Coordinates of C-alpha atoms and ligand atoms in Angstrom, one line a residue:
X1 CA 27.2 -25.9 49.9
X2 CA 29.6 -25.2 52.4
X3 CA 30.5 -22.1 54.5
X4 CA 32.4 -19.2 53.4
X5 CA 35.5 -18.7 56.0
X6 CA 37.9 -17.3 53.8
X7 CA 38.5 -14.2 51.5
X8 CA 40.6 -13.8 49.0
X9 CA 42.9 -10.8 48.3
X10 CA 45.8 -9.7 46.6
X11 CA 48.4 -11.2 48.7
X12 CA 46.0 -14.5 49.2
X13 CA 43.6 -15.8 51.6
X14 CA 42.1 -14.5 54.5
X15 CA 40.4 -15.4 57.4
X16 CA 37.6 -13.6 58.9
X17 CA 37.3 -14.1 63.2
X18 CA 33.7 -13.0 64.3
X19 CA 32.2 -12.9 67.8
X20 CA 28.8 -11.2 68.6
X21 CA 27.1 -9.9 71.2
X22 CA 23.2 -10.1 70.9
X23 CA 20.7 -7.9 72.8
X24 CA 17.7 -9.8 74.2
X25 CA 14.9 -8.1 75.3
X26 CA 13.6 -10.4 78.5
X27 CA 10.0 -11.5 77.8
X28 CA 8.7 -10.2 81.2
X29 CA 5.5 -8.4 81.7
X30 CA 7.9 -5.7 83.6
X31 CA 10.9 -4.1 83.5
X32 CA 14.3 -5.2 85.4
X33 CA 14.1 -2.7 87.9
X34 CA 10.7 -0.9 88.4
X35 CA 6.7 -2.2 87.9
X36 CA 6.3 -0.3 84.5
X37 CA 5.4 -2.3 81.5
X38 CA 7.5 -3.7 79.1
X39 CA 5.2 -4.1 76.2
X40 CA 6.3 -2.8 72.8
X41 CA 4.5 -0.1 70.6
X42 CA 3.1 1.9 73.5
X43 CA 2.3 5.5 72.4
X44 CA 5.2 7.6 73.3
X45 CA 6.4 8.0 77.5
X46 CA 3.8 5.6 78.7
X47 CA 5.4 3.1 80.1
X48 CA 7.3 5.2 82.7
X49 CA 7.7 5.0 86.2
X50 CA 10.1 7.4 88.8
X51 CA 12.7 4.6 88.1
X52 CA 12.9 5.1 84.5
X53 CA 13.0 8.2 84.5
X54 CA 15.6 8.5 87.5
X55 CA 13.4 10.7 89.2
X56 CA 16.1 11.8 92.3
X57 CA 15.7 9.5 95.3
X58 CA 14.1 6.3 93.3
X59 CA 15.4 3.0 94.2
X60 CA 15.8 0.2 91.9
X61 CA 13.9 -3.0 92.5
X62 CA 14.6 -6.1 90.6
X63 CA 12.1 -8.1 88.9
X64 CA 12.7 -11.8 90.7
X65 CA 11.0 -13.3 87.6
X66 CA 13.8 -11.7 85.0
X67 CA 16.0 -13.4 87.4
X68 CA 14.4 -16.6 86.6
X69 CA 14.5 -15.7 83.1
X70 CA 17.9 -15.3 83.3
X71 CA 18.9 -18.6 84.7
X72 CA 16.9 -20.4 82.7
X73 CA 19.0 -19.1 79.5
X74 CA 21.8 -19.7 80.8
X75 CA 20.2 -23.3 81.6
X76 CA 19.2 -23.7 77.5
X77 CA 22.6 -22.5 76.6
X78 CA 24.6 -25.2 78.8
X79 CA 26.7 -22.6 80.9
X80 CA 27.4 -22.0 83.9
X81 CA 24.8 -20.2 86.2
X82 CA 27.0 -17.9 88.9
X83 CA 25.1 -18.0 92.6
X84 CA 26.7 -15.0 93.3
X85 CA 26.7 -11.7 90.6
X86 CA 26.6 -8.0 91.1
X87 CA 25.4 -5.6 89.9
X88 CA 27.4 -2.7 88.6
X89 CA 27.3 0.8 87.2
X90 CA 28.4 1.9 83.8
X91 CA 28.9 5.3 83.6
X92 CA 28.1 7.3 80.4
X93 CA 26.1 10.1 79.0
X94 CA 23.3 10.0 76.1
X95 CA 20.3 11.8 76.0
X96 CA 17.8 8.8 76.0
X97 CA 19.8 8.1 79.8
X98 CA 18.2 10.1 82.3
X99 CA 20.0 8.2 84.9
X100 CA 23.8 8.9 83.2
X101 CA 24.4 5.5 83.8
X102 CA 23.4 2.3 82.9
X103 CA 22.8 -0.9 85.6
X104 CA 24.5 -4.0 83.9
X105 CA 26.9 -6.8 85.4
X106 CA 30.1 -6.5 84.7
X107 CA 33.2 -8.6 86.8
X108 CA 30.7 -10.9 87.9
X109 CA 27.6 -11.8 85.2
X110 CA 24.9 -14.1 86.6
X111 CA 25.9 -16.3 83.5
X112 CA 29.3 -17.6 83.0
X113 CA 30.8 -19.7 80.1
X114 CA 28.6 -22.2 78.3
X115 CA 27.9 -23.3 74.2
X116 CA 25.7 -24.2 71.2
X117 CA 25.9 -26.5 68.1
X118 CA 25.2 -24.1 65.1
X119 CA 23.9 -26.1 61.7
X120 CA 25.6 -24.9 58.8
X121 CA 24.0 -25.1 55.1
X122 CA 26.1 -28.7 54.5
X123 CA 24.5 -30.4 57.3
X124 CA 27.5 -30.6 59.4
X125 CA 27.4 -28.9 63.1
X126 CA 29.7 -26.4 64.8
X127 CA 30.2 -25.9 68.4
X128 CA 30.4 -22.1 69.5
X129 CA 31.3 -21.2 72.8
X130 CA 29.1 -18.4 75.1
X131 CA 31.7 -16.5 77.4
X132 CA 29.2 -14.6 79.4
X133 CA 25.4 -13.6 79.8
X134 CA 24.6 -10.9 82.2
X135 CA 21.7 -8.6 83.0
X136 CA 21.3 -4.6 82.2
X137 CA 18.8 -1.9 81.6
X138 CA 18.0 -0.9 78.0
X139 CA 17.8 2.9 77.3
X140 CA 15.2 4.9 75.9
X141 CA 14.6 6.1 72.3
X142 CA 16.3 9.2 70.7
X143 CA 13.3 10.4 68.0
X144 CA 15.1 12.8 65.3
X145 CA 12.5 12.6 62.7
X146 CA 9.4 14.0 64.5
X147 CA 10.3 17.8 63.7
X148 CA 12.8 19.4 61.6
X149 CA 15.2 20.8 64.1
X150 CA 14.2 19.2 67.8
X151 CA 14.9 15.5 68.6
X152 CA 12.2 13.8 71.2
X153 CA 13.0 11.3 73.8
X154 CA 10.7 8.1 74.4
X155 CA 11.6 6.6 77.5
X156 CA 9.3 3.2 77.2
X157 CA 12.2 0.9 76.7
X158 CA 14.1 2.6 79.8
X159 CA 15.3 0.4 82.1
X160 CA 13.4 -2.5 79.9
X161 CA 15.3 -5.7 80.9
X162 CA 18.2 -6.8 78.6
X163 CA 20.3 -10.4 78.4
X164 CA 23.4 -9.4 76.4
X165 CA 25.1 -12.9 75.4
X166 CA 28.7 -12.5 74.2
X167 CA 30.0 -14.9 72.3
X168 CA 33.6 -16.4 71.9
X169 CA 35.7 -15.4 68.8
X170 CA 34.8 -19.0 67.5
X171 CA 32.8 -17.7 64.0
X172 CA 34.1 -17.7 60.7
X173 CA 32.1 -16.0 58.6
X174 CA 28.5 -14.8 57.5
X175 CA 27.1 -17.6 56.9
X176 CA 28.4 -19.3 60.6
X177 CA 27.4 -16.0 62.2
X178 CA 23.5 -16.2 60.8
X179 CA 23.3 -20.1 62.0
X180 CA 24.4 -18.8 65.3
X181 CA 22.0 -16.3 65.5
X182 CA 19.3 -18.1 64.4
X183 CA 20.0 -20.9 66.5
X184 CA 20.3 -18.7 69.7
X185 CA 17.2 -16.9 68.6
X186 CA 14.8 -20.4 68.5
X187 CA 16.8 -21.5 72.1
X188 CA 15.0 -17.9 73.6
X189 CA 11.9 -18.8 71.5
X190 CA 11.9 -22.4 72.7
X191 CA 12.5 -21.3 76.5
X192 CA 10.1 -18.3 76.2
X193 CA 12.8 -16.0 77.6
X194 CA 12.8 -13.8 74.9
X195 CA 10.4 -13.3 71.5
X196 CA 13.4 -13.3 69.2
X197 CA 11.8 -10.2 67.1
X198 CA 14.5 -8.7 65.4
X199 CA 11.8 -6.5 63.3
X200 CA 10.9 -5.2 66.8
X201 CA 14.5 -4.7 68.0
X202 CA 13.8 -7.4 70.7
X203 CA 16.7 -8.7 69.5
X204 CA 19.9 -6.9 68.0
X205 CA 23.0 -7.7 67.0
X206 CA 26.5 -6.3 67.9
X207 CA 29.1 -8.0 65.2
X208 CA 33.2 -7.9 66.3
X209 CA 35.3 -9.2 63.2
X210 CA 38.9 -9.1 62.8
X211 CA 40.7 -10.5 59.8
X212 CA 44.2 -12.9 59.6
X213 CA 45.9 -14.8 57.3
X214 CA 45.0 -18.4 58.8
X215 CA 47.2 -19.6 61.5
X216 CA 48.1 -15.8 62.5
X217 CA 47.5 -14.3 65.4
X218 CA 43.9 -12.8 65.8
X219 CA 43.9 -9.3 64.4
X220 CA 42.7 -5.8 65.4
X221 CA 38.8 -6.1 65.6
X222 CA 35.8 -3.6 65.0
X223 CA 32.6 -3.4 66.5
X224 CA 29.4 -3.2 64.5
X225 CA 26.4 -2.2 65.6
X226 CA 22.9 -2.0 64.6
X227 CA 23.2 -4.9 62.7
X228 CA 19.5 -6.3 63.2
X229 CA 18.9 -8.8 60.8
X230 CA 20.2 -11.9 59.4
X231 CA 20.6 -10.5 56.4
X232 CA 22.3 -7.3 57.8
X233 CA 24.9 -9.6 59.8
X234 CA 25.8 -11.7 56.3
X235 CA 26.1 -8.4 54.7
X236 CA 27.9 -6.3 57.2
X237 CA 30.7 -8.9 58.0
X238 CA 31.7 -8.8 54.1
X239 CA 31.2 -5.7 53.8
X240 CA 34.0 -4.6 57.0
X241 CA 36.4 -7.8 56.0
X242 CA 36.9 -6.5 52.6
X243 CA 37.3 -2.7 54.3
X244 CA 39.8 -4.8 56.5
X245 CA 41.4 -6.7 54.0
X246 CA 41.9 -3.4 51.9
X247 CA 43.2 -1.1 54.5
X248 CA 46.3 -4.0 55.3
X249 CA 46.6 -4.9 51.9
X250 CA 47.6 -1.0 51.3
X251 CA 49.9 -0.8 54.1
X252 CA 47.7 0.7 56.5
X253 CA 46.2 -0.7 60.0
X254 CA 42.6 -1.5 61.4
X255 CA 41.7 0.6 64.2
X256 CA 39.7 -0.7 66.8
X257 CA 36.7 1.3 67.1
X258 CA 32.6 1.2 67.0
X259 CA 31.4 1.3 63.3
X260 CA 27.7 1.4 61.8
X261 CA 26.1 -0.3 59.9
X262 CA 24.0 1.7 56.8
X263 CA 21.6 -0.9 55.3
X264 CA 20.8 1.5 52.8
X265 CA 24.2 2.1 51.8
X266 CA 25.7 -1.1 52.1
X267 CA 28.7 0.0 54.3
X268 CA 30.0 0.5 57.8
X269 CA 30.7 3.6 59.3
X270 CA 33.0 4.7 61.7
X271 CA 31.1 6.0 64.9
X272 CA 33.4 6.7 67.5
X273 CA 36.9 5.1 68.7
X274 CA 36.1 2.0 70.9
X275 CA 35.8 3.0 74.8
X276 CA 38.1 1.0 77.2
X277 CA 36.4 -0.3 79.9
X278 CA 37.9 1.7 82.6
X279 CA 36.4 4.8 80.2
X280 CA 32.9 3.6 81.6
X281 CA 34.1 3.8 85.5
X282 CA 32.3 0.9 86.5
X283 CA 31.6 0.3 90.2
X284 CA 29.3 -2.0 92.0
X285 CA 26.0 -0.1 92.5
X286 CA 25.7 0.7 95.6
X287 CA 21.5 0.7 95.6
X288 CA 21.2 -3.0 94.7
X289 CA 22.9 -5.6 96.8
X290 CA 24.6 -8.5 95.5
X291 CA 22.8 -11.4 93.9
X292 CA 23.0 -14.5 95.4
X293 CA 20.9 -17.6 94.4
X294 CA 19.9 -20.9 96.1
X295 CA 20.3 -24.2 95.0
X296 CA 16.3 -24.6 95.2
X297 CA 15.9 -22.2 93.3
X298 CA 18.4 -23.4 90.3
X299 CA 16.5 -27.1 90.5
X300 CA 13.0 -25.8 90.9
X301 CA 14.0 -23.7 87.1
X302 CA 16.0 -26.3 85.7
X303 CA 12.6 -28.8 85.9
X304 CA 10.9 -26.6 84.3
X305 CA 13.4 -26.7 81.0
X306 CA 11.3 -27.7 77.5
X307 CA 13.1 -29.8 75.4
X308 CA 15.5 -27.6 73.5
X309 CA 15.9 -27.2 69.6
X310 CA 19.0 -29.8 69.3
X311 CA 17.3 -32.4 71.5
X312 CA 14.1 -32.4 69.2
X313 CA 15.9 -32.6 66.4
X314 CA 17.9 -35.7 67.2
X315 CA 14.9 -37.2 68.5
X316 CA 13.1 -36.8 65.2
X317 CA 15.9 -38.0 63.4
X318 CA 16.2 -41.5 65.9
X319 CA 12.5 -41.7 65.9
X320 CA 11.0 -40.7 62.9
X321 CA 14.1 -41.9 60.7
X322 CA 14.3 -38.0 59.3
X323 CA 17.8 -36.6 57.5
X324 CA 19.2 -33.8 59.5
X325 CA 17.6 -31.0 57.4
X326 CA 14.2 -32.5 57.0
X327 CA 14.4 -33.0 60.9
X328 CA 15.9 -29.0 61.4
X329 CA 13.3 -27.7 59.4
X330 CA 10.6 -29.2 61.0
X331 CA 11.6 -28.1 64.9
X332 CA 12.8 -24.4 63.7
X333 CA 9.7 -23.5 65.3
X334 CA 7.7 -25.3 68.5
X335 CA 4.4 -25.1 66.8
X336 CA 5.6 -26.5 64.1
X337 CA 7.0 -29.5 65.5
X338 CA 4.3 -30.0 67.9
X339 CA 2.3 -29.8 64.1
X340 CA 4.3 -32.8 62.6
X341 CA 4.0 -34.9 65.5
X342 CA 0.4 -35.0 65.6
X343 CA 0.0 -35.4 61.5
X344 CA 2.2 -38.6 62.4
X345 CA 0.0 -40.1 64.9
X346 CA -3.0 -40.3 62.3
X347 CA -0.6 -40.8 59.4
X348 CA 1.0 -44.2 60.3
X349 CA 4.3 -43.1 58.1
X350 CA 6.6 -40.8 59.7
X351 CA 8.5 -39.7 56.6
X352 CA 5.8 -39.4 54.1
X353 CA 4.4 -37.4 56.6
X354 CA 7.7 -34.9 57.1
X355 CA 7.6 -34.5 53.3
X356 CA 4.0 -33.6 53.3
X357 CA 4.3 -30.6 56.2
X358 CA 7.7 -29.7 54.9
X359 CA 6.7 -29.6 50.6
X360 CA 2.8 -29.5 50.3
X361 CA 2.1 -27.7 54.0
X362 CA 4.9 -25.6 54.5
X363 CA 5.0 -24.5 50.6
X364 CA 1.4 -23.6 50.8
X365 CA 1.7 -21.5 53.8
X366 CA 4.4 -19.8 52.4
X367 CA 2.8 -19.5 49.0
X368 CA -0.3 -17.9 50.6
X369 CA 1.7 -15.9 53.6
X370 CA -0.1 -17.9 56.2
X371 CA 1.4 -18.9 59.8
X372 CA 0.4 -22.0 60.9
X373 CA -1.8 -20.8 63.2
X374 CA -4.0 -19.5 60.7
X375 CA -3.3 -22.7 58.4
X376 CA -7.0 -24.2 56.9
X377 CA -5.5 -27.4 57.0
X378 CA -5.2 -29.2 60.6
X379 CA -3.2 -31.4 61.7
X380 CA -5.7 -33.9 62.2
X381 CA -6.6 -33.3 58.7
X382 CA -2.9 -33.5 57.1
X383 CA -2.8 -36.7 59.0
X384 CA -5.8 -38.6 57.9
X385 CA -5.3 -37.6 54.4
X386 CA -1.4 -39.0 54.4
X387 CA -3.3 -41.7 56.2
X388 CA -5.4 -42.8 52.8
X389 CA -2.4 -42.8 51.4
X390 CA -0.6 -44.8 53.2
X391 CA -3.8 -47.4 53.3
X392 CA -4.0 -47.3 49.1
X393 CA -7.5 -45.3 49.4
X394 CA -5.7 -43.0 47.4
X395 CA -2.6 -42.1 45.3
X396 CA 0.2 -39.9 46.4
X397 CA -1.2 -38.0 43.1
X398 CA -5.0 -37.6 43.5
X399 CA -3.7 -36.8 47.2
X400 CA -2.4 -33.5 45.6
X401 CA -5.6 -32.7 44.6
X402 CA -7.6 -33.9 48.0
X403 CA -5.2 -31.0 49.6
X404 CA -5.9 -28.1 47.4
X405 CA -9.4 -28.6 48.2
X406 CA -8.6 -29.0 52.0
X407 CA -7.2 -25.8 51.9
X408 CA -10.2 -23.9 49.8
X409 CA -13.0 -25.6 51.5
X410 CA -11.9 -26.8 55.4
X411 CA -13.4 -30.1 54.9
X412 CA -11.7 -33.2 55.4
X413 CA -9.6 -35.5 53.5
X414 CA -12.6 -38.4 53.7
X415 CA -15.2 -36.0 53.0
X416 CA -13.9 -34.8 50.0
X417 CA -12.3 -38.3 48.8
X418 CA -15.9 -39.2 50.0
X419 CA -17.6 -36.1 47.9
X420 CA -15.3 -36.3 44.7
X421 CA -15.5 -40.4 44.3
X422 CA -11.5 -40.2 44.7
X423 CA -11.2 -43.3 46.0
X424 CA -8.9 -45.2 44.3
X425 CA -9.9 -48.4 42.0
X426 CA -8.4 -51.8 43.4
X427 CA -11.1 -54.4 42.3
X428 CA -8.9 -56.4 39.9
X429 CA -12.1 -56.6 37.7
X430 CA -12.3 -52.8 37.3
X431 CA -8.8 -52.4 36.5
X432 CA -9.1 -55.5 34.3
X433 CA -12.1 -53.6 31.8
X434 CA -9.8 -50.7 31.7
X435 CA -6.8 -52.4 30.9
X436 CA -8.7 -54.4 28.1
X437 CA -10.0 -51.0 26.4
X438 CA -6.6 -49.2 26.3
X439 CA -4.7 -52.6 24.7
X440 CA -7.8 -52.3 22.1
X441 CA -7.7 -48.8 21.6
X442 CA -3.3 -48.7 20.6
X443 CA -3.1 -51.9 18.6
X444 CA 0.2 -50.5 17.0
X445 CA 1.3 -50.0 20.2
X446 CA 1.0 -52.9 21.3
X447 CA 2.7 -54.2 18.2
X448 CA 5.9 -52.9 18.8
X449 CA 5.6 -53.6 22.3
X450 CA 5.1 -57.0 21.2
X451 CA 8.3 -56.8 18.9
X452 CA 10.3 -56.0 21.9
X453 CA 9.9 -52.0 22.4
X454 CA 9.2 -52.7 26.2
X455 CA 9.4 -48.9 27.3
X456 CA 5.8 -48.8 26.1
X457 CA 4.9 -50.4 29.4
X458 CA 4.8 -46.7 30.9
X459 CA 2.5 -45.6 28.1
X460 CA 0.3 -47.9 28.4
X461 CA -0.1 -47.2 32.5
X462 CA -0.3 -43.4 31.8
X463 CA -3.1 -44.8 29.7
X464 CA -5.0 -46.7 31.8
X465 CA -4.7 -44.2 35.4
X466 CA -6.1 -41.1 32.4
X467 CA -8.5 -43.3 31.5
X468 CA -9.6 -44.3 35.3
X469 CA -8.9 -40.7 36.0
X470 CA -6.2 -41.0 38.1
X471 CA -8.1 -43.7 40.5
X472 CA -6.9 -46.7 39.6
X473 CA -4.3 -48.5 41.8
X474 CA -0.9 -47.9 39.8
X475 CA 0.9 -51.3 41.0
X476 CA -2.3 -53.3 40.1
X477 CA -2.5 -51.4 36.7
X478 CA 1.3 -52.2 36.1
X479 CA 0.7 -55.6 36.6
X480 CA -2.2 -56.6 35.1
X481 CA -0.7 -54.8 31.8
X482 CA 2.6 -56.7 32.1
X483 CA 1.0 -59.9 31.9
X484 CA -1.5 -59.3 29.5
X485 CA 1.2 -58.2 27.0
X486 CA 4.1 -60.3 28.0
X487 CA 1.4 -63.4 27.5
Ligands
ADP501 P1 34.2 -5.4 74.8 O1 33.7 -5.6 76.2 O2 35.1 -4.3 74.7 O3 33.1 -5.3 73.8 P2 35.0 -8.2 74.7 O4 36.4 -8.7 75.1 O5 33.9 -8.4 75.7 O6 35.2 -6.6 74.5 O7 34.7 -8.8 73.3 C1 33.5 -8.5 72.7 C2 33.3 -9.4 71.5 O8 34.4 -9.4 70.6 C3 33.2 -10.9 71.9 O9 32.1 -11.5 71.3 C4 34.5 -11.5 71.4 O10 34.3 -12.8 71.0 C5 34.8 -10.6 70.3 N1 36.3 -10.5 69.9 C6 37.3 -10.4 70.8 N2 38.5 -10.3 70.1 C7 38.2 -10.4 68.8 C8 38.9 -10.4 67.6 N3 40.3 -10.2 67.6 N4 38.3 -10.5 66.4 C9 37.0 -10.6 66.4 N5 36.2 -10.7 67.5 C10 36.8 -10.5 68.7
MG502 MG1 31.0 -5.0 74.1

């Protein structure tokens, strides 16, 4: 399957030009300019200080460790780090901004130019570049359904600290622009700079998309916001291409504004015409001096960099011998990965033992909606049982069976082979009886077997492993019947 880039209308084929800007809540225990707690799912206006609430005469702080955090994004996404960034002011009025301003970065972001490799659903890779990442208070929380005709202010995410990361207009359609978000989501999860919870609004999406016949200039774009899931970003951009494609089609131009998106609904609504930036009357804030940061302190972070998602993944692929997806699906998530490796130092087979996490493991957890922190099955466990496998103490079939009861009881993979008597029949003599009593038991078979019908030879096996219930060695079982009937 391969991406969709192009839409087709009545005049012919268009292209759809995307870029995004994603909000990312900083994991810090506090927020970017003031001591009060950044946690989620407080009870209302209890994570407030004087700051947040712009009490006069409060002066911003800044959090040295969201600083850190910071860097060591822009570190994961290979971009530039600026030494020197300001911060600035960005004048506007909501409700939910005591303040009447927000503190962001604007001519000079602590995070300049940088990119990613996006995997796309036919295994082939994408680059997309970063233009900027820079740091700004969120606001708080405008309540409108707590009582029929007031609205309620929260102020807990106020002044909570934000990475917005803007992309280039380098995507091409829904399905590049979930990759990328994905993707950027398990670089924050990997680094630990941000929890990637989109349920939570930890992370939201902005989506800009323009439409041009391919080879055209870029066209007039919109801005979507509230687009917070994957699902939401696939279906918003179709949704506002075909709105685009439509309104040109007819004769009549895209205007560049801010637009909604209704999930309910299925549509995008026009908020309010796009501000210019000179609207906002940005200025450098004059509380907060400039940042500037030290060589030490870029090294010092940059040691402490985990090995990223695209690094794993090439490393499983070299080391393990994996395919692309099996090897993308195992590092989407740390644990996961940190999972596979260990079920492949007891198993002694590095791809029987990706098919086991990714089919039997990961299709069980998912089956049963368990994370793999709560999965009854260890790796230790996985591994030894893949283990007896690969040693012939048991078949790839009976192991099946071993794991269903690992997951109902806990125990083992030798206990229960132990327990059960699954150990698997390779004393030539054994198989030998067996062999003898099915050949005795289908004398017509072995007839026409005998008058050249040699596709019985799978019978006959199905035969012998029922009658040994499923224990005895399948090669030995093959062999031993081939020359018994081909004597
Ligand atoms: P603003 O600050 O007004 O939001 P930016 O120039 O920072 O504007 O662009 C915001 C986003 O819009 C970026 O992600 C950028 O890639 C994207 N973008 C810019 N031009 C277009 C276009 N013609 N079509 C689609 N996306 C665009
Ligand atoms: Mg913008």
């Amino acid at each position: 399957m391969s991406a969709q880039t192009l839409i087709k209308g009545n005049t012919g084929e268009w292209e759809m030009v995307i870029g995004l800007e994603v909000h990312a809540q900083v994991t810090s225990n506090s927020k970017l300019f003031s001591g009060a707690s950044s946690e989620f799912g407080a009870a209302p206006n209890t994570h407030v200080s004087l700051v947040d609430a712009a009490m006069p005469g409060m002066l911003p702080v800044l959090n040295k460790y969201v600083v850190e955090q910071a860097i060591k994004t822009g570190l994961g996404l290979n971009a530039q780090v600026n030494k020197h960034s300001v911060f600035a002011r960005k004048n506007y009025f909501y409700p939910d901004l005591p303040q009447g301003y927000q503190i962001s970065q604007y001519e000079h972001p602590i995070i300049g130019t940088g990119k990613i490799e996006i995997d796309l659903p036919d295994g082939s890779v994408k680059e997309i570049g970063i233009t900027r990442l820079h740091l700004e208070q969120d606001a708080g929380k405008s309540v409108h359904d707590m009582h029929p005709t007031q609205s309620y202010v929260d102020l807990n995410r106020s002044g909570a600290a934000l990475m917005e990361i803007v992309s280039e207009p380098d995507i091409r359609g829904p399905e590049e622009a979930t990759a990328y978000v994905s993707k950027l989501r398990m670089i924050l999860q990997y680094l630990g700079t941000c929890n990637g919870n989109m349920d939570e609004g930890s992370m939201r999406c902005d989506v800009n998309i323009s439409v041009r016949k391919p080879g055209d200039e870029f066209g007039t774009r919109a801005e979507i916001k509230n687009v917070n899931s994957l699902r939401a970003v696939h279906q918003a951009i179709l949704f506002e291409a075909e709105r685009q494609i439509d309104l040109i089609e007819n004769g009549e131009e895209v205007v560049q504004e801010t637009r909604l998106w209704d999930p309910n609904k299925m549509e995008t609504r026009s908020m309010r015409s796009k501000e210019d930036a000179h609207d906002y009357r940005y200025f450098p804030d004059p509380d907060l001096l400039p940042l500037e940061l030290t060589d030490e302190l870029l090294e010092r972070i940059k040691a402490t960099l985990p090995e990223l998602p695209d690094e794993k993944k090439h490393r499983f692929m070299k080391d393990f011998g994996l395919g692309a997806y099996d090897a993308s699906v195992l590092i989407a998530e740390q644990d996961r990965a940190a999972y596979y490796e260990s079920v492949v130092k007891q198993a002694g087979d590095a791809k029987l033992a990706a098919n086991w996490v990714i089919n039997e493991l990961l299709g069980w957890l998912n089956k049963n909606d368990t994370s793999l922190e709560d999965s009854p099955v260890s790796a230790d466990n996985l591994g030894q049982l893949v283990a007896r496998i690969v040693d012939n103490t048991i078949s790839g079939k009976i192991a099946k069976d071993v794991f269903a009861m690992m997951t109902e009881t806990g125990k083992n993979a030798d206990t229960i082979i132990e327990e059960k008597g699954l150990k698997q029949v390779t004393d030539t003599g054994a198989i030998e009886a067996i062999v003898d009593e099915v050949l005795a038991a289908n004398p017509d078979n072995v007839a026409a077997y005998k008058d050249g019908k040699t596709q019985l030879l799978g019978f006959f096996v199905g035969q012998v492993m029922k009658a040994s219930q499923g224990k005895a060695n399948p090669a030995m079982a093959n062999e031993l019947l081939k020359k018994k009937l081909d004597a």
